[in-house]
CSV table of C-alpha atoms and ligand atoms in Angstrom, one decimal:
chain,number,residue,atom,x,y,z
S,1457,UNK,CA,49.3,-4.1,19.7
S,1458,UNK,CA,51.8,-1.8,18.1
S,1459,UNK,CA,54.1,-0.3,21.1
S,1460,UNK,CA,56.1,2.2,19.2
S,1461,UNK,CA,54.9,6.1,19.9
S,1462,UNK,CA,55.8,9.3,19.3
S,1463,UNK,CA,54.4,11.9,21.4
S,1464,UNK,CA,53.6,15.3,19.9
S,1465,UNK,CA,52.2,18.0,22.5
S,1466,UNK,CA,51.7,15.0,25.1
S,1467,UNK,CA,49.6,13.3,22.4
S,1468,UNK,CA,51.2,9.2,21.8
S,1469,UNK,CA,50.9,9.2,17.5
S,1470,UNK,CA,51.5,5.4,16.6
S,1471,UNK,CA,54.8,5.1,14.2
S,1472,UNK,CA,52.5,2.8,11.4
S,1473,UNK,CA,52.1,3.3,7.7
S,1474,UNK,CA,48.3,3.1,6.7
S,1475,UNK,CA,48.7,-0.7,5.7
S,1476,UNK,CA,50.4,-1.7,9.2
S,1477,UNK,CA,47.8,-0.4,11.0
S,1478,UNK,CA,45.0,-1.9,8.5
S,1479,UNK,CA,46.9,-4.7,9.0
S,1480,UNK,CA,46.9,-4.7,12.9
S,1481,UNK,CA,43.7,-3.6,12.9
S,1482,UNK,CA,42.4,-6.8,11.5
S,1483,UNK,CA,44.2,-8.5,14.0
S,1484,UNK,CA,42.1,-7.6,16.2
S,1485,UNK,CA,38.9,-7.8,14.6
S,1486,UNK,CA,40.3,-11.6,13.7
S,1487,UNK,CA,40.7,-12.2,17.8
S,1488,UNK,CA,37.2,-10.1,18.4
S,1489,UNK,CA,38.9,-8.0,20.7
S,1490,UNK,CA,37.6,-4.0,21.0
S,1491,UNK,CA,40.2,-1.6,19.9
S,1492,UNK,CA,39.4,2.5,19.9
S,1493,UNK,CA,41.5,4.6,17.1
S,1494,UNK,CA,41.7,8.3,17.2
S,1495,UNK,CA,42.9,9.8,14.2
S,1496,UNK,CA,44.1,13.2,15.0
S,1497,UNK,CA,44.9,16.7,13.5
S,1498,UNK,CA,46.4,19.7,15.1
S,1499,UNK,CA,42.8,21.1,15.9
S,1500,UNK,CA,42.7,17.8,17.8
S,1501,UNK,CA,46.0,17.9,19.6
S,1502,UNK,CA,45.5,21.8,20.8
S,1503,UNK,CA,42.0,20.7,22.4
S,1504,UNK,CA,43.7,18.2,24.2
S,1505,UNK,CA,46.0,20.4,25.3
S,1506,UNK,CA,43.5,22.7,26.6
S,1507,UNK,CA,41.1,20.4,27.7
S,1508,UNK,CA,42.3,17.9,30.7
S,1509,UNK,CA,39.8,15.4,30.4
S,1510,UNK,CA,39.7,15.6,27.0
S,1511,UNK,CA,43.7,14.5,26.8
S,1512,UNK,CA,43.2,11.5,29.2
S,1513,UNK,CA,40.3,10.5,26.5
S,1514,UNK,CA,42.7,10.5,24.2
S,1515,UNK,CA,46.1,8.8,25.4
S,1516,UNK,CA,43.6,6.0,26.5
S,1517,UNK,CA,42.7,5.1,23.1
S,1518,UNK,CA,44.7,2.1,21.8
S,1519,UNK,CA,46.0,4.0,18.5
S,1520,UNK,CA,46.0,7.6,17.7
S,1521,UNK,CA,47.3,8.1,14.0
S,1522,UNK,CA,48.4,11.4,12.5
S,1523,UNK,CA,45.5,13.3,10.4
S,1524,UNK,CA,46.5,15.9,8.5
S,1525,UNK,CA,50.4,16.9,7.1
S,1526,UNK,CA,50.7,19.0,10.4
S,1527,UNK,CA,51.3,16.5,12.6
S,1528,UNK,CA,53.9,14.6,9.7
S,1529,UNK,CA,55.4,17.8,10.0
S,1530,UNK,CA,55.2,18.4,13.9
S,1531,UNK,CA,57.0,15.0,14.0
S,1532,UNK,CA,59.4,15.9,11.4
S,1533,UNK,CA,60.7,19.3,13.2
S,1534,UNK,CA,61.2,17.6,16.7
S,1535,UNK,CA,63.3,14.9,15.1
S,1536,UNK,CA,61.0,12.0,15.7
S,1537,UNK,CA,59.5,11.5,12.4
S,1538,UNK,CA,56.5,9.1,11.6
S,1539,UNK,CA,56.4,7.6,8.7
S,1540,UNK,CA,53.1,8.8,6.5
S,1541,UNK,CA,50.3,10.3,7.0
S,1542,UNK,CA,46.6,8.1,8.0
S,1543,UNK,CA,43.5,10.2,7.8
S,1544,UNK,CA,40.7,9.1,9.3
S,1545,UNK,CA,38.5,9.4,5.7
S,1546,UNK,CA,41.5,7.0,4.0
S,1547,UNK,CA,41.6,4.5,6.9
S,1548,UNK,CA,37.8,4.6,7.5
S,1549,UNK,CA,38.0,3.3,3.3
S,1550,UNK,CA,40.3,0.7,4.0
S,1551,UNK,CA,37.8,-1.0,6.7
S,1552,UNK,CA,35.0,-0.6,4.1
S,1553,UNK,CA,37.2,-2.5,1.6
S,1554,UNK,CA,38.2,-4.8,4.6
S,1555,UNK,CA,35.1,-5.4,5.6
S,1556,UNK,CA,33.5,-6.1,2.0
S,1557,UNK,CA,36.0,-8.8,0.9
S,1558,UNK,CA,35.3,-10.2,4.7
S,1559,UNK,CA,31.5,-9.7,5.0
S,1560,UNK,CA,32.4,-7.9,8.7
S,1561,UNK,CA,29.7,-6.1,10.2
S,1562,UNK,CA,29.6,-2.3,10.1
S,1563,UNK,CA,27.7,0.4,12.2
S,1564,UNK,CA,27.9,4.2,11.2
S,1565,UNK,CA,26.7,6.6,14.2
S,1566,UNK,CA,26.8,10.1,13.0
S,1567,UNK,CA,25.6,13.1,10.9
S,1568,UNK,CA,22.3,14.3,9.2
S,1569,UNK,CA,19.6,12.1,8.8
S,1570,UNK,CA,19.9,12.4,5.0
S,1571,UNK,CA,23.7,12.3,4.6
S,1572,UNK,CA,23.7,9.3,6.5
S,1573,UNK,CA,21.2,7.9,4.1
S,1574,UNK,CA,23.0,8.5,1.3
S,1575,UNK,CA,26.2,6.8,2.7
S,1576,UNK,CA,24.7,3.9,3.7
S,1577,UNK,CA,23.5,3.8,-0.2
S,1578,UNK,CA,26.7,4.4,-1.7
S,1579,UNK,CA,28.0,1.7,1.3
S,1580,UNK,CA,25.5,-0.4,-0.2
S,1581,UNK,CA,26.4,0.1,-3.6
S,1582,UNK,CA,30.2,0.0,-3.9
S,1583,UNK,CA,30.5,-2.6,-1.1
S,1584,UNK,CA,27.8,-4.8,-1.0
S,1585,UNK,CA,29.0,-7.4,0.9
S,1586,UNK,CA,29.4,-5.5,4.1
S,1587,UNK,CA,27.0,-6.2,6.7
S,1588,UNK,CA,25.7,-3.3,7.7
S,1589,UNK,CA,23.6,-3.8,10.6
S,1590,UNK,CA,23.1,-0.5,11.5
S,1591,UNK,CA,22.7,3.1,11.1
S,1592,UNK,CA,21.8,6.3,13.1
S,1593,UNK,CA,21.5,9.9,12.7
S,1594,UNK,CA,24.3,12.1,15.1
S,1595,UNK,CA,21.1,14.1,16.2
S,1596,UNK,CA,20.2,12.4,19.9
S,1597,UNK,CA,19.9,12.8,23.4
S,1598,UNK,CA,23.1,11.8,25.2
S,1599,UNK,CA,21.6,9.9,27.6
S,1600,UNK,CA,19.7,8.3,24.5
S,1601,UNK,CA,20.9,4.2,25.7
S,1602,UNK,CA,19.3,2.4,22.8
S,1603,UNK,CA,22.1,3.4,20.6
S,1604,UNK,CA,24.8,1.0,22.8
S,1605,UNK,CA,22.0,-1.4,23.1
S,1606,UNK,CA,21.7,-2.1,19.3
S,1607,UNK,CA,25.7,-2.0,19.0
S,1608,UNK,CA,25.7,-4.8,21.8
S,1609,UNK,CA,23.3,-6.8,20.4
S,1610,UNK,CA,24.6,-6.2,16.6
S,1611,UNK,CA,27.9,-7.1,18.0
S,1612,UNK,CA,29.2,-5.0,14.7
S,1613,UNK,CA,33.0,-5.8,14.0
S,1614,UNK,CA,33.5,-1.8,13.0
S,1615,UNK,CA,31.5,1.0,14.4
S,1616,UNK,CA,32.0,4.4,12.1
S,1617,UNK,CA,31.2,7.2,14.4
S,1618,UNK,CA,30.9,10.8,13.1
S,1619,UNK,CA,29.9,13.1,15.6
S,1620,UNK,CA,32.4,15.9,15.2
S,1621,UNK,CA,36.0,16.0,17.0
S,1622,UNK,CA,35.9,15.9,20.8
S,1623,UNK,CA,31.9,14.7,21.2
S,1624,UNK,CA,33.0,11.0,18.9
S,1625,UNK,CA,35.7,10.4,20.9
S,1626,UNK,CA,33.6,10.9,24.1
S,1627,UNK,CA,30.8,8.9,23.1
S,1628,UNK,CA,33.4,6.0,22.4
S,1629,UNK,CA,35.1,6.5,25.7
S,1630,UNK,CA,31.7,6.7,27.5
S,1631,UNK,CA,29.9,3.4,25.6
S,1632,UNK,CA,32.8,1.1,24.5
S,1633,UNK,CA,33.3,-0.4,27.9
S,1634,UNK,CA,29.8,-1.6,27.9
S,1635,UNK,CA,30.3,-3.9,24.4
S,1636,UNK,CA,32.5,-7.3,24.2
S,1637,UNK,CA,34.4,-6.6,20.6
S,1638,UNK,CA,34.6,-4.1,18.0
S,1639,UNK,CA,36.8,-1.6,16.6
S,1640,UNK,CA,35.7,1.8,17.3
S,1641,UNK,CA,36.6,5.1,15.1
S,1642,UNK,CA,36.2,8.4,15.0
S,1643,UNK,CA,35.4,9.8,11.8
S,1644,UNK,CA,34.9,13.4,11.6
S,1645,UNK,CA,33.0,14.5,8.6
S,1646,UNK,CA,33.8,11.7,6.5
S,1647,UNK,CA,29.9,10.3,6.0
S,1648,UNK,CA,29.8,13.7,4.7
S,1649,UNK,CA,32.1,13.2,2.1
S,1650,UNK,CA,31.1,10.0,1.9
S,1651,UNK,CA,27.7,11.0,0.7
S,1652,UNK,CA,29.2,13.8,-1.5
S,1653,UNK,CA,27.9,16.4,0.7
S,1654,UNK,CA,31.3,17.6,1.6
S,1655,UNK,CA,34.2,17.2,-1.3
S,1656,UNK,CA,37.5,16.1,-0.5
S,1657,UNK,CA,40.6,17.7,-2.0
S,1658,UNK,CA,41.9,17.1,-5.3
S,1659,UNK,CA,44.8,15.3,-5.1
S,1660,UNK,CA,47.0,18.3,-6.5
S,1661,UNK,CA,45.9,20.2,-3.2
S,1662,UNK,CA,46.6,17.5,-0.7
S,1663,UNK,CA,50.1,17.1,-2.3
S,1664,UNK,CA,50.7,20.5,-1.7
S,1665,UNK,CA,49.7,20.3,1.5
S,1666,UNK,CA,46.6,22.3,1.3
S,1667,UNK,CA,44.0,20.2,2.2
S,1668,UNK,CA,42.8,22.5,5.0
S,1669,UNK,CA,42.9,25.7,2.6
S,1670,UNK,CA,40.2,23.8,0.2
S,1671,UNK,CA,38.5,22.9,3.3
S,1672,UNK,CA,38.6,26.5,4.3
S,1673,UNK,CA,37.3,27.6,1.2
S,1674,UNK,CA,34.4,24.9,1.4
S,1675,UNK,CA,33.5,25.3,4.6
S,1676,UNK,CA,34.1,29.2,5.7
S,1677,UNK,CA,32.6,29.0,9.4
S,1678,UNK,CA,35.7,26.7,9.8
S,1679,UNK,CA,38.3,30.0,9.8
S,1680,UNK,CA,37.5,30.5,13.7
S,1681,UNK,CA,38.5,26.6,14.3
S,1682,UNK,CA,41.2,27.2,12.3
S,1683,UNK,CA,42.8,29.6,14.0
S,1684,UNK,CA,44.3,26.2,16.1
S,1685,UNK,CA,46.6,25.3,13.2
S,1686,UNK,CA,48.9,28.5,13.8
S,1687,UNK,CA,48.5,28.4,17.5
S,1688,UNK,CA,50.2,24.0,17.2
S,1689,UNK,CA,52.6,25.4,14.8
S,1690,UNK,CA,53.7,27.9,17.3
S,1691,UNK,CA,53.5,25.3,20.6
S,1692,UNK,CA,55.5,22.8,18.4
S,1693,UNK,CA,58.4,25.2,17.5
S,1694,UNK,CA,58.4,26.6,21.2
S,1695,UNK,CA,58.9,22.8,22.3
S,1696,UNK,CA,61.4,22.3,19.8
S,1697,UNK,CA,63.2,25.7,21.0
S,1698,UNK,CA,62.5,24.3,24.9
S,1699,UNK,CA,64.4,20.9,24.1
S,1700,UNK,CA,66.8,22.1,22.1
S,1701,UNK,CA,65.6,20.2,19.1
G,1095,UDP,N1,27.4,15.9,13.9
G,1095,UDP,C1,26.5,15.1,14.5
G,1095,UDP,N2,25.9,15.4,15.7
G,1095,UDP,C2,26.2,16.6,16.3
G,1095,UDP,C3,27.2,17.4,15.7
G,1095,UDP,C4,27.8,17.1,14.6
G,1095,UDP,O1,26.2,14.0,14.0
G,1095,UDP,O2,25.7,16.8,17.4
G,1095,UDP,C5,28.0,15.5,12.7
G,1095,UDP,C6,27.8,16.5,11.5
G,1095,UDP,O3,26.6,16.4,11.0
G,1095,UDP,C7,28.9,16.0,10.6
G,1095,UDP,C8,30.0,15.4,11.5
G,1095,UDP,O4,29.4,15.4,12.8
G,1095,UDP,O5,28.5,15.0,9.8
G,1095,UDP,C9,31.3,16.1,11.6
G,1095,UDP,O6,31.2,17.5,11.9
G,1095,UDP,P1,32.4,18.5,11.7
G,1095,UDP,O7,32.6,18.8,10.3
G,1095,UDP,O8,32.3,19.5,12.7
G,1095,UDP,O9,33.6,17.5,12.1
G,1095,UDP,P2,35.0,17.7,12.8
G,1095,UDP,O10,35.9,18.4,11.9
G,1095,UDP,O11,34.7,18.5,14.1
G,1095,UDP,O12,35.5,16.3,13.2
């Protein structure tokens, strides 16, 4: 277990580079322990901050790793940098590849009935010798049991869950005590991208940090949720003000 945090807006980011924390990661998938990663962005972050049970959700989870240049940044301007960015899409990649040259397990919870469809064929396709032994739509009852009762009897080694921001990382908190191993994730949109359904930035956006403009642009419903990314930027530089920093 990696110790060493830094806490942005009462959230614990882990200091890891993407390959530590693939590589501790597998640690624990070696030792079948269960392991829960958040991977956060400021829209993240400012729910947490505005929703108490929602925090405790999340400073409970074993790592939370910075997604999105916002929180590098965050880190950055109050002086206790971390050291790259891991989005959740990247990581979730690495477990795929992890998981293929290992012949791990995998279970995707999460999105439309066709996108996840078309993820587990391009799963399928690029990685065929992941085990995946299961896959279900996002679009249930939450009471719905038979979900945890496949994952238990699957005993999956990674289970992929894409049910938005705050309702993933509630389902994980809710269901993970009940299974023996696994790591669990939360993964946003990324069966969306996964399926082509949803493009990721050119590489020439994300390296000018504007990842969430060509999201944005993609997605327009997103300006309201937006709105957060201003509001952190304003509650980082007002804690940075407070401290002195
Ligand atoms: N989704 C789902 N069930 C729901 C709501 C959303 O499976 O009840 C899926 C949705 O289809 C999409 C994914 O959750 O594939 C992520 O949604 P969003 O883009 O809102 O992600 P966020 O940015 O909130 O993590």
């Amino acid at each position: 277990m990696l110790e060493d945090r830094v806490e942005i807006l009462g959230v614990p980011f882990v200091c890891a580079t993407m390959n530590e924390m693939v590589e501790i990661v597998h640690e624990h998938v070696k030792k079948e322990e269960k392991c829960f990663i958040v991977t956060a962005n400021p829209e993240i972050v400012m729910k947490a901050n505005q929703e108490k049970e929602y925090m405790e959700i999340i400073r409970h989870a074993d790592y939370v790793t910075a997604d999105g240049i916002g929180i590098v940044k965050a880190a950055q301007w109050l002086k206790k940098p971390l050291p790259e960015r891991v989005a959740g899409y990247d990581m979730m990649i690495r477990f795929l590849e992890l998981s293929n040259q290992h012949a791990y397990k995998v279970y995707l919870l999460g999105a439309k009935e066709e996108v996840l469809q078309e993820a587990v064929r391009r799963i399928r396709k690029q990685y065929p010798n992941v085990d995946l032994v299961g896959a279900r739509n996002g679009y249930f009852q939450w009471e719905d049991s038979t979900i945890i009762d496949e994952i238990k009897e699957k005993q999956p080694d990674f289970i992929f869950v894409a049910l938005g921001m705050g309702r993933q990382e509630k389902w994980i908190a809710e269901h993970m005590p009940h299974v023996q191993k696994g790591v669990f994730m939360g993964v946003g949109g990324s069966f969306d991208v996964l399926a082509g359904a949803l493009k990721r930035a050119p590489e020439a956006w994300i390296r000018l940090h504007l990842e969430w403009l060509y999201r944005l642009l993609q997605q327009p419903s997103r300006a309201k949720r937006m709105m957060a990314l201003p509001k952190f930027v304003l509650k980082v530089w007002r804690e940075k003000v407070a401290k002195g920093k």
